[in-house]
Amino acid sequence: MAGQQRVLLGVTGGIAAYKSAELVRALRERGCEVQVVMTRGAREFIGAATLQALSGRPVREDLWDAAAEAAMGHIELARWADCVLIAPATAQCLARLAHGLADDLLSTLCLATDAPVYLAPAMNRLMWAHPATRANCEVLAARGVTLLGPGIGDQACGETGPGRMLEPQALVAAVLKDPAGPLAGRTVMITAGPTREPIDPVRYLTNRSSGKMGFALAAAAREAGARVVLVTGPVALATPPGVERVDVETAAELHEAVHRRVGDCDIFIGAAAVADYRPREYAGEKIKKRDATLTLTLDRSPDVLASVAALASRPFTVGFAAETCEVERHAREKLARKQLDMIVANQVGPGRAFDTEDNELLVLWPEEGCQVFARAPKRELAEALIALIATRSRPEDAAVVP
Ligand code: CTP
């Protein structure tokens, strides 16, 4: 952990405040000093005694608390912090900060600090989507505040959509720069999701891919200490905290985005489901259904993975192989043909791999190297895979791995 040991944790009044206790504990486990500041609303959701016991410091709640101010004034507290993390950050909190209000302790501290400020929004999906909240987020981002999440999923109000606070471990990974881990100091580039090859303004060719595996790998690589660049096609997933995301649409754009940055990378993982062919002609106007059949001529797209593996000074290069049969034979053939350092194979078909939460993998590398990862949630598989990649990508360690 570099230089951010003193965390000023703001807790505002949302149901996700119950997760703040876990967050304090996770920060303490990583060696941070944590000073909790609660708003009046937060007190409706979680007791100060809980946060005080876990942080080992009295919780600050009031700008006008003379005893607390005498011990450490609010300006001193703002200077003390290496970073400010507000989790959960309600819609109300975002609005106050966007307007620069200073009518309670937490908002005053945010104005008085020059430490980085991170916000973990948590609210109902419609509140998050409201133009007022959108505008507040834009103002805050333009001022250098980092928004972490929100995640997408089931909400306490019974609805589903964006607005869930990110999990405490994800917040810790985002806030503590350069975490120690097997990939500390290394840069990892990951491609994820499908590509879209336009046919006309309303149609495109694409592959089945939710992007979940690539995004899980990006989160795991970041948690293992890497700098992570995630180049992704169109997906409905939130960016993992601390990960740099580049959005692309077509295979050609993916190729371009990868080669612009891959020179700085130590490890490249191609998890994207790239469309192998693209329509030769793009019809500027919508194609009308005039004839009984329609013929499209398709051209091969660049093979991004193979082009990275072919670089003179190349990163440790890992590919994926989605196969419907003879998984091992096809994957070994692909490993050799594309000259990869490792290939991660899985069987695809109805109910397997696509859009599912779990998966099972066969990992192969040259000279008959092989490891099977039994069926598990993608998140767990990603962590195991990143650990294996971290080991095998160091030549001195790779030699001793069975
Ligand atoms: N890939 C890529 N660029 C492409 C096609 C594939 O980077 N244009 C990468 C994928 O991200 C994946 C790997 O190549 O890591 C395997 O893709 P796949 O389409 O299964 O392999 P192909 O070589 O196209 O083989 P085949 O079509 O015979 O299955």
Short mmCIF file of C-alpha atoms in Angstrom, two decimals, residues 92-325:
data_model
loop_
_atom_site.label_atom_id
_atom_site.label_comp_id
_atom_site.label_asym_id
_atom_site.label_seq_id
_atom_site.Cartn_x
_atom_site.Cartn_y
_atom_site.Cartn_z
CA GLN A 92 -28.47 13.84 -1.23
CA CYS A 93 -24.74 13.56 -0.47
CA LEU A 94 -23.82 13.86 -4.18
CA ALA A 95 -26.04 16.94 -4.48
CA ARG A 96 -24.52 18.62 -1.42
CA LEU A 97 -20.97 18.01 -2.60
CA ALA A 98 -21.73 19.11 -6.16
CA HIS A 99 -23.00 22.40 -4.74
CA GLY A 100 -20.09 22.84 -2.36
CA LEU A 101 -22.29 23.04 0.73
CA ALA A 102 -20.59 23.13 4.11
CA ASP A 103 -23.49 22.80 6.51
CA ASP A 104 -22.43 19.62 8.26
CA LEU A 105 -19.13 18.04 9.28
CA LEU A 106 -18.73 15.68 6.30
CA SER A 107 -19.45 18.25 3.58
CA THR A 108 -17.18 20.76 5.34
CA LEU A 109 -14.36 18.20 5.44
CA CYS A 110 -14.76 17.52 1.73
CA LEU A 111 -14.30 21.22 1.00
CA ALA A 112 -11.38 21.56 3.37
CA THR A 113 -9.31 18.61 2.17
CA ASP A 114 -6.92 18.36 -0.73
CA ALA A 115 -6.77 14.58 -0.41
CA PRO A 116 -8.40 12.47 -3.14
CA VAL A 117 -12.15 12.01 -2.62
CA TYR A 118 -13.87 8.74 -3.56
CA LEU A 119 -17.63 8.30 -3.55
CA ALA A 120 -19.47 4.98 -3.57
CA PRO A 121 -23.00 5.92 -4.63
CA ALA A 122 -25.93 3.83 -3.37
CA MET A 123 -29.52 4.62 -4.20
CA ASN A 124 -32.65 3.49 -6.02
CA ARG A 125 -32.01 3.05 -9.75
CA LEU A 126 -34.37 5.86 -10.77
CA MET A 127 -32.70 8.26 -8.35
CA TRP A 128 -29.35 7.30 -9.91
CA ALA A 129 -30.74 7.80 -13.43
CA HIS A 130 -32.39 11.15 -12.61
CA PRO A 131 -30.95 14.04 -14.63
CA ALA A 132 -30.23 15.95 -11.40
CA THR A 133 -28.06 13.10 -10.08
CA ARG A 134 -26.43 12.62 -13.49
CA ALA A 135 -25.53 16.33 -13.58
CA ASN A 136 -24.17 16.22 -10.02
CA CYS A 137 -21.97 13.23 -10.92
CA GLU A 138 -20.62 15.07 -13.95
CA VAL A 139 -19.76 18.13 -11.88
CA LEU A 140 -18.03 16.01 -9.26
CA ALA A 141 -16.10 13.93 -11.82
CA ALA A 142 -14.96 17.13 -13.58
CA ARG A 143 -13.58 18.33 -10.24
CA GLY A 144 -11.52 15.18 -9.86
CA VAL A 145 -13.76 13.24 -7.50
CA THR A 146 -13.69 9.50 -8.24
CA LEU A 147 -17.02 7.70 -8.40
CA LEU A 148 -16.76 4.02 -7.51
CA GLY A 149 -19.74 2.18 -8.97
CA PRO A 150 -22.58 1.85 -8.31
CA GLY A 151 -22.99 -1.84 -9.12
CA ILE A 152 -25.94 -3.32 -10.95
CA GLY A 153 -28.28 -5.85 -9.31
CA ASP A 154 -31.10 -6.39 -6.83
CA GLN A 155 -31.84 -3.38 -4.67
CA ALA A 156 -33.17 -3.13 -1.14
CA CYS A 157 -36.30 -1.44 -2.55
CA GLY A 158 -37.11 -4.61 -4.53
CA GLU A 159 -36.10 -3.18 -7.90
CA THR A 160 -33.21 -4.26 -10.09
CA GLY A 161 -30.74 -1.98 -11.84
CA PRO A 162 -27.77 0.29 -11.22
CA GLY A 163 -27.58 1.76 -7.73
CA ARG A 164 -26.13 -0.89 -5.43
CA MET A 165 -23.11 0.13 -3.41
CA LEU A 166 -20.00 -1.78 -4.47
CA GLU A 167 -18.91 -4.50 -2.07
CA PRO A 168 -16.47 -3.42 0.66
CA GLN A 169 -13.57 -5.48 -0.74
CA ALA A 170 -13.97 -3.82 -4.15
CA LEU A 171 -13.95 -0.39 -2.51
CA VAL A 172 -10.80 -1.22 -0.55
CA ALA A 173 -9.09 -2.40 -3.75
CA ALA A 174 -9.99 0.85 -5.50
CA VAL A 175 -8.97 3.20 -2.72
CA LEU A 176 -5.69 1.60 -1.72
CA LYS A 177 -3.44 2.28 -4.66
CA ASP A 178 -0.85 -0.27 -5.68
CA PRO A 179 -1.98 -3.02 -3.33
CA ALA A 180 0.64 -5.60 -2.57
CA GLY A 181 -0.04 -8.80 -4.45
CA PRO A 182 1.43 -11.24 -6.93
CA LEU A 183 0.96 -8.76 -9.82
CA ALA A 184 2.17 -5.62 -8.01
CA GLY A 185 4.11 -3.36 -10.35
CA ARG A 186 2.88 -5.13 -13.51
CA THR A 187 0.49 -3.91 -16.17
CA VAL A 188 -2.19 -6.23 -17.49
CA MET A 189 -4.34 -5.61 -20.56
CA ILE A 190 -7.57 -7.58 -20.87
CA THR A 191 -10.05 -7.63 -23.78
CA ALA A 192 -13.66 -8.45 -22.92
CA GLY A 193 -17.18 -8.67 -24.27
CA PRO A 194 -18.38 -9.02 -27.86
CA THR A 195 -17.63 -6.79 -30.81
CA ARG A 196 -20.33 -5.41 -33.11
CA GLU A 197 -19.82 -5.20 -36.85
CA PRO A 198 -22.37 -2.83 -38.39
CA ILE A 199 -24.39 -3.91 -41.42
CA ASP A 200 -26.56 -0.81 -41.67
CA PRO A 201 -27.60 1.88 -39.16
CA VAL A 202 -29.90 -0.54 -37.28
CA ARG A 203 -28.23 -3.95 -37.65
CA TYR A 204 -24.95 -5.58 -36.75
CA LEU A 205 -23.18 -8.93 -36.50
CA THR A 206 -22.01 -9.95 -33.07
CA ASN A 207 -21.03 -12.89 -30.87
CA ARG A 208 -22.66 -14.17 -27.72
CA SER A 209 -20.74 -12.75 -24.78
CA SER A 210 -21.78 -11.01 -21.57
CA GLY A 211 -18.23 -9.84 -20.78
CA LYS A 212 -18.54 -11.29 -17.25
CA MET A 213 -15.39 -13.42 -17.42
CA GLY A 214 -13.22 -10.59 -18.79
CA PHE A 215 -14.55 -8.15 -16.20
CA ALA A 216 -14.01 -10.69 -13.38
CA LEU A 217 -10.42 -11.14 -14.59
CA ALA A 218 -9.89 -7.38 -14.61
CA ALA A 219 -11.16 -7.11 -11.02
CA ALA A 220 -8.99 -10.04 -9.91
CA ALA A 221 -5.87 -8.66 -11.64
CA ARG A 222 -6.42 -5.29 -9.98
CA GLU A 223 -6.85 -6.93 -6.60
CA ALA A 224 -3.61 -8.84 -7.24
CA GLY A 225 -1.88 -5.46 -7.48
CA ALA A 226 -1.71 -4.90 -11.25
CA ARG A 227 -2.40 -1.77 -13.22
CA VAL A 228 -5.25 -2.96 -15.42
CA VAL A 229 -6.38 -1.70 -18.82
CA LEU A 230 -9.70 -3.25 -19.84
CA VAL A 231 -10.60 -2.89 -23.52
CA THR A 232 -14.22 -3.87 -23.88
CA GLY A 233 -16.94 -4.18 -26.47
CA PRO A 234 -20.53 -3.21 -25.60
CA VAL A 235 -21.60 -4.85 -22.32
CA ALA A 236 -23.96 -3.99 -19.46
CA LEU A 237 -21.37 -4.24 -16.69
CA ALA A 238 -19.95 -1.70 -14.25
CA THR A 239 -16.21 -1.03 -14.47
CA PRO A 240 -14.38 -2.81 -11.63
CA PRO A 241 -12.91 -0.27 -9.19
CA GLY A 242 -9.43 0.95 -10.00
CA VAL A 243 -9.53 -0.45 -13.54
CA GLU A 244 -8.92 1.75 -16.58
CA ARG A 245 -11.61 1.06 -19.18
CA VAL A 246 -11.49 1.68 -22.94
CA ASP A 247 -14.80 1.18 -24.79
CA VAL A 248 -14.78 -0.04 -28.39
CA GLU A 249 -17.39 -1.38 -30.75
CA THR A 250 -15.83 -3.18 -33.73
CA ALA A 251 -12.97 -5.68 -34.07
CA ALA A 252 -10.98 -3.04 -35.96
CA GLU A 253 -11.43 -0.57 -33.08
CA LEU A 254 -10.43 -3.27 -30.60
CA HIS A 255 -7.28 -3.99 -32.63
CA GLU A 256 -6.43 -0.29 -32.71
CA ALA A 257 -7.07 0.29 -29.01
CA VAL A 258 -5.02 -2.75 -28.01
CA HIS A 259 -2.00 -1.85 -30.15
CA ARG A 260 -2.02 1.76 -28.95
CA ARG A 261 -1.27 0.57 -25.40
CA VAL A 262 0.00 -3.01 -25.45
CA GLY A 263 3.65 -1.94 -25.71
CA ASP A 264 3.54 -0.97 -22.00
CA CYS A 265 1.93 -4.22 -20.86
CA ASP A 266 3.52 -7.21 -19.19
CA ILE A 267 0.53 -9.52 -19.61
CA PHE A 268 -2.18 -9.62 -22.29
CA ILE A 269 -5.37 -11.65 -21.80
CA GLY A 270 -7.70 -11.92 -24.79
CA ALA A 271 -11.09 -12.75 -23.31
CA ALA A 272 -13.15 -10.84 -25.90
CA ALA A 273 -15.46 -12.72 -28.23
CA VAL A 274 -14.25 -10.92 -31.33
CA ALA A 275 -16.40 -11.18 -34.46
CA ASP A 276 -14.14 -12.98 -36.92
CA TYR A 277 -15.84 -11.46 -39.97
CA ARG A 278 -17.30 -8.07 -40.79
CA PRO A 279 -19.61 -6.97 -43.62
CA ARG A 280 -17.58 -5.72 -46.57
CA GLU A 281 -20.12 -2.98 -47.30
CA TYR A 282 -21.79 -0.76 -44.73
CA ALA A 283 -25.19 0.34 -46.02
CA GLY A 284 -25.58 3.99 -45.04
CA GLU A 285 -29.38 3.62 -45.13
CA LYS A 286 -31.46 0.85 -43.56
CA ILE A 287 -31.59 -2.21 -45.85
CA LYS A 288 -35.20 -2.83 -46.96
CA LYS A 289 -36.66 -6.34 -47.20
CA ARG A 290 -37.24 -6.51 -50.92
CA ASP A 291 -35.96 -9.95 -51.91
CA ALA A 292 -36.52 -13.45 -50.53
CA THR A 293 -32.82 -13.80 -49.72
CA LEU A 294 -30.08 -11.41 -48.83
CA THR A 295 -26.39 -12.07 -49.38
CA LEU A 296 -23.77 -10.32 -47.32
CA THR A 297 -20.11 -10.53 -48.21
CA LEU A 298 -17.93 -10.70 -45.11
CA ASP A 299 -14.23 -9.97 -44.73
CA ARG A 300 -11.94 -11.42 -42.06
CA SER A 301 -11.29 -9.16 -39.10
CA PRO A 302 -7.76 -8.82 -37.71
CA ASP A 303 -6.93 -11.49 -35.12
CA VAL A 304 -6.06 -9.26 -32.18
CA LEU A 305 -4.67 -12.03 -30.00
CA ALA A 306 -2.43 -13.48 -32.72
CA SER A 307 -1.20 -9.98 -33.61
CA VAL A 308 -0.16 -9.36 -29.98
CA ALA A 309 1.56 -12.76 -29.78
CA ALA A 310 3.47 -11.91 -32.98
CA LEU A 311 5.01 -8.71 -31.58
CA ALA A 312 8.79 -8.79 -31.37
CA SER A 313 8.69 -7.69 -27.74
CA ARG A 314 5.50 -9.25 -26.58
CA PRO A 315 3.72 -9.52 -23.25
CA PHE A 316 2.91 -12.88 -21.67
CA THR A 317 -0.01 -13.72 -23.95
CA VAL A 318 -3.10 -15.63 -22.84
CA GLY A 319 -5.98 -16.57 -25.14
CA PHE A 320 -9.41 -18.07 -24.66
CA ALA A 321 -10.98 -20.86 -26.66
CA ALA A 322 -14.72 -21.40 -26.64
CA GLU A 323 -15.36 -24.79 -28.19
CA THR A 324 -18.44 -26.89 -28.71
CA CYS A 325 -16.57 -30.24 -28.95
#
